Short mmCIF file of C-alpha atoms and ligand atoms in Angstrom, two decimals:
data_model
loop_
_atom_site.label_atom_id
_atom_site.label_comp_id
_atom_site.label_asym_id
_atom_site.label_seq_id
_atom_site.Cartn_x
_atom_site.Cartn_y
_atom_site.Cartn_z
CA MET A 1 -0.21 0.08 0.23
CA ALA A 2 1.25 3.29 -0.98
CA GLY A 3 0.22 5.70 -3.72
CA PRO A 4 -2.44 5.64 -5.95
CA GLY A 5 -0.28 4.96 -9.04
CA SER A 6 1.16 1.81 -7.26
CA HIS A 7 -2.31 0.37 -7.26
CA TRP A 8 -2.76 0.64 -10.92
CA ILE A 9 0.61 -0.49 -12.34
CA GLY A 10 -0.69 -3.01 -15.26
CA GLN A 11 -0.23 -3.90 -18.86
CA ASP A 12 0.36 -0.42 -19.98
CA GLU A 13 3.49 -0.30 -17.97
CA VAL A 14 4.60 -3.61 -18.90
CA ARG A 15 4.13 -2.68 -22.53
CA GLU A 16 6.26 0.49 -22.37
CA LEU A 17 8.90 -1.33 -20.10
CA LEU A 18 9.30 -4.19 -22.50
CA GLU A 19 9.70 -2.02 -25.76
CA VAL A 20 12.77 -0.51 -23.79
CA MET A 21 13.83 -3.98 -22.58
CA SER A 22 13.59 -5.46 -25.90
CA SER A 23 15.68 -2.73 -27.75
CA GLY A 24 18.35 -3.48 -25.36
CA TYR A 25 18.93 0.26 -25.22
CA LEU A 26 18.56 1.50 -21.64
CA PHE A 27 20.46 4.81 -21.73
CA ARG A 28 18.34 8.19 -22.14
CA TYR A 29 20.17 9.93 -24.82
CA GLY A 30 20.50 8.14 -28.36
CA GLY A 31 20.28 8.99 -32.05
CA LEU A 32 16.87 9.18 -33.32
CA ASP A 33 17.73 7.52 -36.78
CA ASP A 34 18.51 4.31 -34.18
CA PRO A 35 15.68 2.20 -34.12
CA ARG A 36 16.73 0.90 -30.98
CA PHE A 37 16.47 3.89 -29.29
CA LYS A 38 12.83 4.38 -27.80
CA HIS A 39 13.10 7.80 -26.21
CA LYS A 40 10.80 7.32 -23.42
CA VAL A 41 12.59 9.81 -21.36
CA TYR A 42 12.38 12.59 -23.63
CA SER A 43 8.73 11.37 -24.54
CA LEU A 44 8.21 11.82 -20.69
CA GLU A 45 9.76 15.28 -20.69
CA GLN A 46 7.65 16.48 -23.51
CA GLU A 47 4.44 15.31 -22.17
CA PHE A 48 5.07 16.64 -18.89
CA ALA A 49 5.53 19.95 -20.43
CA SER A 50 2.75 20.52 -21.80
CA ARG A 51 0.68 19.05 -19.10
CA CYS A 52 1.88 21.83 -17.15
CA GLY A 53 1.39 24.58 -19.56
CA VAL A 54 5.26 25.25 -19.65
CA ARG A 55 7.73 24.90 -22.27
CA TYR A 56 10.39 22.46 -20.30
CA ALA A 57 10.42 19.83 -18.20
CA LEU A 58 13.70 17.79 -17.15
CA ALA A 59 13.36 14.36 -15.97
CA THR A 60 15.87 13.50 -13.04
CA SER A 61 16.68 10.47 -10.90
CA SER A 62 14.23 11.68 -7.61
CA GLY A 63 12.42 14.67 -6.21
CA SER A 64 15.16 15.34 -4.01
CA ALA A 65 17.28 15.83 -7.14
CA ALA A 66 14.92 17.76 -9.02
CA LEU A 67 14.71 20.21 -6.03
CA VAL A 68 18.49 20.67 -6.30
CA CYS A 69 18.79 21.24 -9.77
CA ALA A 70 15.79 23.86 -9.37
CA LEU A 71 17.59 25.48 -6.34
CA LYS A 72 20.90 25.60 -8.18
CA ALA A 73 19.36 27.21 -11.29
CA ILE A 74 17.75 30.14 -9.73
CA GLY A 75 21.20 30.88 -8.06
CA ILE A 76 20.79 29.54 -4.71
CA GLY A 77 24.26 28.79 -2.97
CA ASP A 78 26.59 30.35 0.15
CA GLY A 79 23.97 31.06 2.68
CA ASP A 80 21.32 32.30 0.65
CA GLU A 81 17.92 31.84 2.38
CA VAL A 82 14.98 29.77 1.25
CA ILE A 83 11.68 30.05 3.09
CA VAL A 84 9.96 26.76 3.41
CA PRO A 85 7.12 25.38 5.49
CA ALA A 86 7.41 23.63 9.08
CA TYR A 87 5.30 20.77 7.74
CA THR A 88 6.57 19.13 4.62
CA PHE A 89 9.27 16.19 3.53
CA ILE A 90 12.63 16.38 4.71
CA ALA A 91 13.70 16.54 1.13
CA SER A 92 12.44 20.24 1.07
CA TYR A 93 14.93 21.17 3.54
CA SER A 94 18.15 19.01 2.69
CA SER A 95 17.88 20.11 -0.81
CA VAL A 96 18.31 23.59 0.20
CA ILE A 97 21.20 22.76 2.41
CA PHE A 98 22.78 20.56 -0.28
CA ALA A 99 22.25 23.18 -2.76
CA GLY A 100 24.35 25.82 -0.20
CA GLY A 101 21.44 27.76 1.07
CA ILE A 102 19.89 28.00 4.61
CA PRO A 103 16.28 26.82 4.70
CA VAL A 104 14.13 29.40 6.90
CA LEU A 105 11.00 27.63 8.38
CA ALA A 106 7.45 29.15 8.09
CA GLU A 107 4.43 28.54 10.03
CA ILE A 108 1.39 26.81 7.91
CA ASP A 109 -2.05 27.70 8.03
CA ASP A 110 -5.26 25.68 8.34
CA SER A 111 -4.57 24.44 4.58
CA LEU A 112 -1.58 22.59 6.11
CA SER A 113 0.74 24.74 3.56
CA LEU A 114 2.61 27.78 3.75
CA ASP A 115 0.98 30.91 5.54
CA PRO A 116 1.54 33.97 3.20
CA ALA A 117 1.55 36.62 6.42
CA ASP A 118 3.88 34.20 7.81
CA ILE A 119 6.53 34.10 4.85
CA GLU A 120 6.49 37.95 5.11
CA ARG A 121 7.74 37.63 8.64
CA ARG A 122 10.33 35.51 7.72
CA VAL A 123 11.54 37.79 5.19
CA GLY A 124 15.56 38.94 5.57
CA PRO A 125 18.13 40.68 3.41
CA ARG A 126 19.39 37.01 2.74
CA THR A 127 16.16 35.82 1.31
CA LYS A 128 16.27 34.61 -2.11
CA ALA A 129 13.29 32.32 -2.76
CA VAL A 130 10.46 30.59 -1.18
CA MET A 131 9.38 27.16 -1.48
CA PRO A 132 5.46 26.40 -1.62
CA VAL A 133 5.02 23.09 -0.80
CA HIS A 134 1.39 21.52 -1.89
CA MET A 135 1.48 19.32 1.00
CA LEU A 136 -0.87 16.05 0.61
CA GLY A 137 -2.07 16.78 -2.65
CA ASN A 138 -3.49 20.25 -1.50
CA PRO A 139 -2.58 23.25 -3.41
CA CYS A 140 -1.01 26.29 -1.42
CA ASP A 141 -2.39 30.03 -1.25
CA LEU A 142 -0.40 30.34 -4.60
CA ASP A 143 -1.94 33.95 -5.18
CA GLY A 144 -1.09 35.08 -1.66
CA ILE A 145 2.46 33.57 -2.12
CA GLY A 146 2.73 34.98 -5.26
CA SER A 147 2.19 38.68 -4.20
CA VAL A 148 4.39 38.16 -1.13
CA ALA A 149 7.31 37.21 -3.27
CA LYS A 150 6.71 39.77 -6.17
CA LYS A 151 6.86 42.45 -3.41
CA HIS A 152 10.24 41.29 -2.09
CA GLY A 153 11.51 40.10 -4.98
CA LEU A 154 11.83 36.62 -4.27
CA ARG A 155 11.95 33.58 -6.76
CA VAL A 156 9.23 30.84 -6.24
CA ILE A 157 9.95 27.22 -6.64
CA GLU A 158 6.77 25.00 -6.21
CA ASP A 159 7.64 21.60 -4.49
CA ALA A 160 4.89 19.47 -6.19
CA CYS A 161 6.25 16.30 -5.07
CA GLN A 162 3.16 15.18 -3.58
CA ALA A 163 0.46 16.90 -5.91
CA ASN A 164 1.37 15.73 -9.30
CA GLY A 165 -1.99 16.41 -11.32
CA GLY A 166 -3.29 18.86 -9.33
CA SER A 167 -3.95 22.40 -10.21
CA TYR A 168 -4.83 26.11 -8.90
CA LYS A 169 -7.56 28.25 -10.52
CA GLY A 170 -7.27 26.03 -13.92
CA ARG A 171 -3.70 25.91 -14.00
CA LYS A 172 -1.53 23.11 -13.27
CA LEU A 173 0.49 22.67 -10.39
CA GLY A 174 4.38 23.19 -10.78
CA GLY A 175 3.51 25.63 -13.73
CA TRP A 176 2.81 28.74 -11.51
CA GLY A 177 6.18 29.07 -10.23
CA ASP A 178 9.53 30.14 -11.41
CA MET A 179 10.26 26.49 -11.57
CA GLY A 180 8.15 23.32 -10.24
CA THR A 181 9.39 19.77 -8.77
CA PHE A 182 7.70 16.88 -9.25
CA SER A 183 8.54 13.13 -7.57
CA LEU A 184 7.70 9.91 -8.97
CA ASN A 185 8.63 7.86 -5.65
CA ILE A 186 6.17 5.14 -4.80
CA PHE A 187 4.17 7.28 -2.14
CA LYS A 188 3.49 9.97 -4.81
CA THR A 189 0.05 9.98 -7.13
CA VAL A 190 1.98 8.24 -9.93
CA THR A 191 5.20 6.27 -9.75
CA ALA A 192 7.93 4.51 -11.23
CA GLY A 193 9.36 3.53 -8.01
CA ASP A 194 11.73 6.62 -7.81
CA GLY A 195 12.15 9.62 -10.37
CA GLY A 196 11.46 13.17 -10.34
CA VAL A 197 10.89 15.80 -12.81
CA VAL A 198 11.82 19.85 -13.23
CA VAL A 199 9.27 22.18 -14.99
CA THR A 200 9.61 25.75 -15.86
CA ASP A 201 8.83 27.83 -18.63
CA ASP A 202 12.02 29.85 -18.59
CA GLU A 203 14.78 28.72 -21.19
CA GLU A 204 17.88 30.13 -19.38
CA LEU A 205 16.63 28.25 -15.88
CA TYR A 206 15.90 24.66 -17.63
CA ARG A 207 19.51 24.79 -19.46
CA THR A 208 21.38 25.73 -16.17
CA ALA A 209 18.82 22.90 -14.19
CA PHE A 210 19.73 20.53 -17.35
CA GLY A 211 23.68 21.14 -16.54
CA PHE A 212 23.29 20.68 -12.81
CA HIS A 213 21.47 17.09 -13.66
CA ASP A 214 24.15 15.83 -16.38
CA GLN A 215 27.57 17.22 -15.47
CA GLY A 216 27.39 20.64 -17.07
CA HIS A 217 25.97 19.40 -20.55
CA SER A 218 23.61 21.56 -22.48
CA PRO A 219 20.09 20.17 -23.03
CA LEU A 220 20.31 16.89 -24.83
CA ARG A 221 23.94 17.09 -25.21
CA ALA A 222 23.21 18.76 -28.40
CA GLY A 223 26.18 20.59 -29.97
CA VAL A 224 29.96 20.81 -28.63
CA GLU A 225 30.38 19.54 -25.23
CA VAL A 226 34.19 19.98 -24.51
CA GLY A 227 34.62 23.48 -23.98
CA GLY A 228 30.90 24.50 -23.96
CA ARG A 229 29.88 23.04 -20.61
CA SER A 230 28.40 25.64 -18.49
CA VAL A 231 28.43 24.51 -14.61
CA LEU A 232 29.65 21.79 -12.70
CA GLY A 233 26.78 19.53 -12.25
CA MET A 234 26.35 16.26 -11.13
CA ASN A 235 24.69 12.83 -12.43
CA PHE A 236 20.64 12.83 -11.63
CA ARG A 237 19.76 11.66 -14.84
CA MET A 238 16.70 9.30 -15.45
CA ASN A 239 17.12 6.05 -17.75
CA GLU A 240 14.49 4.58 -19.94
CA LEU A 241 13.28 1.98 -18.02
CA THR A 242 12.11 4.44 -15.39
CA GLY A 243 11.09 6.74 -18.18
CA ALA A 244 8.76 4.01 -19.91
CA VAL A 245 7.17 3.43 -16.34
CA ALA A 246 6.38 6.87 -15.84
CA LEU A 247 5.30 7.56 -19.30
CA ALA A 248 2.53 5.07 -18.89
CA GLN A 249 1.57 6.28 -15.33
CA LEU A 250 1.27 10.02 -16.57
CA ARG A 251 -1.10 8.93 -19.23
CA LYS A 252 -3.28 7.34 -16.56
CA ILE A 253 -2.97 10.34 -13.96
CA ASP A 254 -6.26 12.49 -14.88
CA ARG A 255 -8.34 9.40 -14.69
CA LEU A 256 -6.41 8.71 -11.44
CA ILE A 257 -7.25 11.85 -9.90
CA ALA A 258 -10.98 11.93 -11.14
CA VAL A 259 -11.63 8.43 -9.45
CA LEU A 260 -10.02 9.87 -6.19
CA ARG A 261 -12.04 13.08 -6.19
CA GLU A 262 -15.16 11.26 -6.75
CA LYS A 263 -14.00 8.60 -3.62
CA LYS A 264 -13.10 11.40 -1.52
CA LYS A 265 -16.33 13.08 -1.97
CA ARG A 266 -18.01 10.10 -0.91
CA PHE A 267 -16.00 9.53 2.27
CA LYS A 268 -16.16 13.17 2.84
CA GLU A 269 -19.80 13.45 2.88
CA ALA A 270 -20.48 10.26 5.00
CA ILE A 271 -18.37 11.72 7.90
CA SER A 272 -19.30 15.27 7.68
CA GLY A 273 -21.73 17.03 10.56
CA LEU A 274 -19.55 15.85 13.24
CA GLU A 275 -19.19 18.37 16.04
CA GLY A 276 -15.70 19.85 17.28
CA LEU A 277 -14.16 19.17 13.75
CA LYS A 278 -13.72 20.60 10.74
CA PHE A 279 -11.62 19.70 7.60
CA ARG A 280 -8.76 21.39 6.26
CA THR A 281 -9.07 24.32 3.99
CA LEU A 282 -8.68 23.69 0.50
CA ASN A 283 -7.34 26.65 -1.32
CA ASP A 284 -8.68 25.55 -4.28
CA PRO A 285 -11.19 22.66 -4.14
CA GLU A 286 -11.41 21.79 -7.87
CA GLY A 287 -7.76 21.59 -8.14
CA GLU A 288 -6.81 19.32 -5.07
CA CYS A 289 -5.50 15.69 -6.01
CA ALA A 290 -7.63 14.25 -3.05
CA THR A 291 -5.00 11.89 -1.97
CA ILE A 292 -5.54 12.67 1.65
CA CYS A 293 -8.74 13.65 3.76
CA THR A 294 -7.27 15.89 6.88
CA VAL A 295 -9.53 16.50 9.75
CA ILE A 296 -8.67 18.89 12.24
CA PHE A 297 -10.42 18.60 15.79
CA ASP A 298 -10.88 21.61 18.47
CA GLY A 299 -8.55 20.11 20.97
CA PRO A 300 -5.38 17.58 20.73
CA GLU A 301 -6.77 15.53 23.37
CA ARG A 302 -9.90 14.50 21.30
CA ALA A 303 -7.61 14.30 17.93
CA ALA A 304 -5.46 11.66 20.12
CA LEU A 305 -8.10 9.55 21.40
CA VAL A 306 -10.09 9.51 18.05
CA SER A 307 -6.52 8.43 16.53
CA ARG A 308 -5.95 5.94 19.16
CA ARG A 309 -9.61 4.20 18.58
CA LEU A 310 -8.37 4.17 14.68
CA GLY A 311 -5.16 2.60 15.15
CA THR A 312 -3.55 5.71 13.88
CA THR A 313 -1.89 8.92 15.17
CA THR A 314 -2.16 12.55 14.97
CA VAL A 315 -0.33 13.78 12.47
CA ASP A 316 2.18 15.46 15.08
CA ARG A 317 3.17 12.23 16.06
CA SER A 318 3.49 10.86 12.46
CA GLY A 319 7.31 10.63 11.51
CA TRP A 320 7.89 11.92 8.36
CA HIS A 321 7.13 15.41 7.99
CA VAL A 322 6.94 17.33 10.66
CA TYR A 323 9.93 19.40 11.35
CA SER A 324 10.24 18.59 15.26
CA ASN A 325 10.41 15.00 14.40
CA MET A 326 13.53 14.97 12.14
CA GLU A 327 16.20 14.20 14.45
CA HIS A 328 19.11 14.95 11.69
CA PHE A 329 17.54 18.27 10.62
CA ASN A 330 17.07 19.57 14.43
CA ARG A 331 20.97 18.65 14.79
CA TYR A 332 21.86 20.99 11.59
CA LEU A 333 19.33 23.84 13.07
CA LYS A 334 20.84 23.44 16.73
CA GLU A 335 24.23 23.66 15.48
CA ARG A 336 23.64 26.81 13.90
CA ASN A 337 21.57 28.61 16.78
CA LEU A 338 18.53 28.43 14.48
CA PRO A 339 14.78 27.80 16.00
CA HIS A 340 14.32 23.72 16.36
CA GLY A 341 12.57 21.16 18.24
CA LYS A 342 9.05 21.23 19.38
CA GLY A 343 7.86 24.63 20.31
CA ALA A 344 10.04 26.78 17.64
CA TYR A 345 6.69 26.92 15.16
CA PRO A 346 3.65 26.83 17.98
CA ARG A 347 1.15 27.59 14.84
CA THR A 348 1.96 24.64 13.25
CA ASP A 349 2.46 22.47 16.32
CA SER A 350 -0.76 23.19 17.48
CA LEU A 351 -2.52 22.37 14.06
CA LEU A 352 -0.56 19.31 13.42
CA SER A 353 -1.49 18.05 17.16
CA ARG A 354 -5.22 18.63 16.23
CA ALA A 355 -5.11 17.00 13.05
CA ILE A 356 -5.43 13.40 11.55
CA ASN A 357 -4.65 12.58 7.85
CA LEU A 358 -7.34 10.00 6.55
CA SER A 359 -6.23 8.02 3.80
CA VAL A 360 -8.26 8.38 0.36
CA GLY A 361 -5.28 7.59 -2.49
CA VAL A 362 -2.03 7.84 -0.37
CA VAL A 363 -2.09 5.19 2.56
CA ASP A 364 1.07 5.78 4.42
CA ALA A 365 1.67 5.27 8.15
CA GLY A 366 4.78 7.63 7.76
CA LEU A 367 2.06 10.80 6.97
CA GLY A 368 -0.34 9.29 9.86
CA ALA A 369 -2.44 8.25 6.94
CA GLY A 370 -2.82 4.38 8.26
CA PHE A 371 -6.64 4.76 8.29
CA GLY A 372 -8.98 5.32 5.76
CA ILE A 373 -9.86 4.34 2.28
CA ASN A 374 -7.96 3.56 -0.98
CA ILE A 375 -8.12 4.19 -4.84
CA ASP A 376 -9.74 0.67 -5.02
CA SER A 377 -12.14 0.89 -2.37
CA SER A 378 -15.60 0.11 -3.18
CA PRO A 379 -18.58 2.22 -2.09
CA ARG A 380 -19.54 -0.48 0.59
CA GLU A 381 -15.78 -0.18 2.13
CA ILE A 382 -16.15 3.50 1.92
CA GLU A 383 -19.32 3.46 3.99
CA LEU A 384 -17.56 1.32 6.24
CA ALA A 385 -14.54 3.51 6.98
CA ALA A 386 -16.85 6.38 7.36
CA ALA A 387 -18.92 4.28 10.11
CA ARG A 388 -15.93 3.53 11.98
CA PHE A 389 -14.72 7.08 11.87
CA ARG A 390 -17.79 8.53 13.20
CA GLU A 391 -17.87 5.59 15.90
CA ALA A 392 -14.82 6.83 17.17
CA CYS A 393 -15.53 10.19 17.12
CA ARG A 394 -18.57 9.37 19.18
CA GLY A 395 -18.58 10.21 23.05
CA SER A 396 -14.91 11.25 22.71
C1 PLP B 401 8.44 13.01 -1.77
C2 PLP B 401 8.58 14.37 -1.92
C3 PLP B 401 10.10 14.73 -2.24
C4 PLP B 401 11.13 14.33 -2.95
O1 PLP B 401 11.12 13.02 -2.94
P1 PLP B 401 12.07 11.91 -3.65
O2 PLP B 401 11.87 10.68 -2.43
O3 PLP B 401 13.64 12.22 -3.39
O4 PLP B 401 11.31 11.58 -4.65
C5 PLP B 401 10.18 16.59 -2.04
N1 PLP B 401 9.33 17.30 -1.20
C6 PLP B 401 8.18 16.42 -0.87
C7 PLP B 401 7.35 17.41 -0.24
C8 PLP B 401 7.92 15.25 -0.87
O5 PLP B 401 6.49 14.70 -0.63
#
């Protein structure tokens, strides 16, 4: 059990993958006149860019690699500060650190994503960029964040790793910021096991990101290489096997999200109207991926009791995405005398101690989403899960 795409791995993925395997050619670059070269990674990039409504997409080996390439492309280095939410996956922080920058944390709001007003409070002379993270498939307040960014001349990198397929006000996530990043890890909406993508509409940013992902080479290694390499890069390339699976998965994403939205609607309706709890704010209800249904209780004791009854946990106690639960990151912050540990971001702490993530498409105990439904749940199973939730809330 992981992300919804992993439930739908089937004949399409097998066919794409076999095409590559049978050809015997597994590297992402090749000659278009070579019949063995199936250019799956290239096709993935073309389809990804067009879906996001931007000109360029760059496939990478992971979402973390995509973030590092994007951060390097916008010029992060040497102590530049990037504002990130206090509720996110470790990669949002570690990518900034590996790019040479410093992550500056900001509070989240009832959408469980960056609060635009709090970003403004954290802006200082070294702030270069902000990284809105569309947590749990729910778009950030991109209008609010965009206007703060504009006012202070900050670059925007969308971390859309958990929100592939989502949109905000009709435009696909990832296409809003200067750059957007995606992950194809098993816990995301669609998956190739691992993998990532960077998107941008800016040619210069694309060229630089490309260089970082492939030892300084120009896009597709076209033209003269020796003497023309732009930056010192790394190898974050995707191979054709990953590209083949990712392509088949991407072509399912609209259907997948439509099914999740329909199942979430059914589930949500069946558990609404209970007293003392609400659903998290959706900045664009039409655009969310519907992978998770988060409920927020009035008080932490009740949230803890209900979660125990369901055999799950409140979000603050889930291991993976809460700043105060990341021992390695806390060590980094502590060594630099930066705010760290529980209590450093009280509004985030309070929200997460009152929240429970119910699974809809992403079933992941690490997210605190060990209870709920999945993409293949039948109407009957949805009704049963809803009844169990209502029962757990009763008399609590
Ligand atoms: C998954 C994820 C990433 C990147 O993850 P990879 O495992 O490297 O693909 C980055 N940010 C967030 C918010 C994520 O959930």
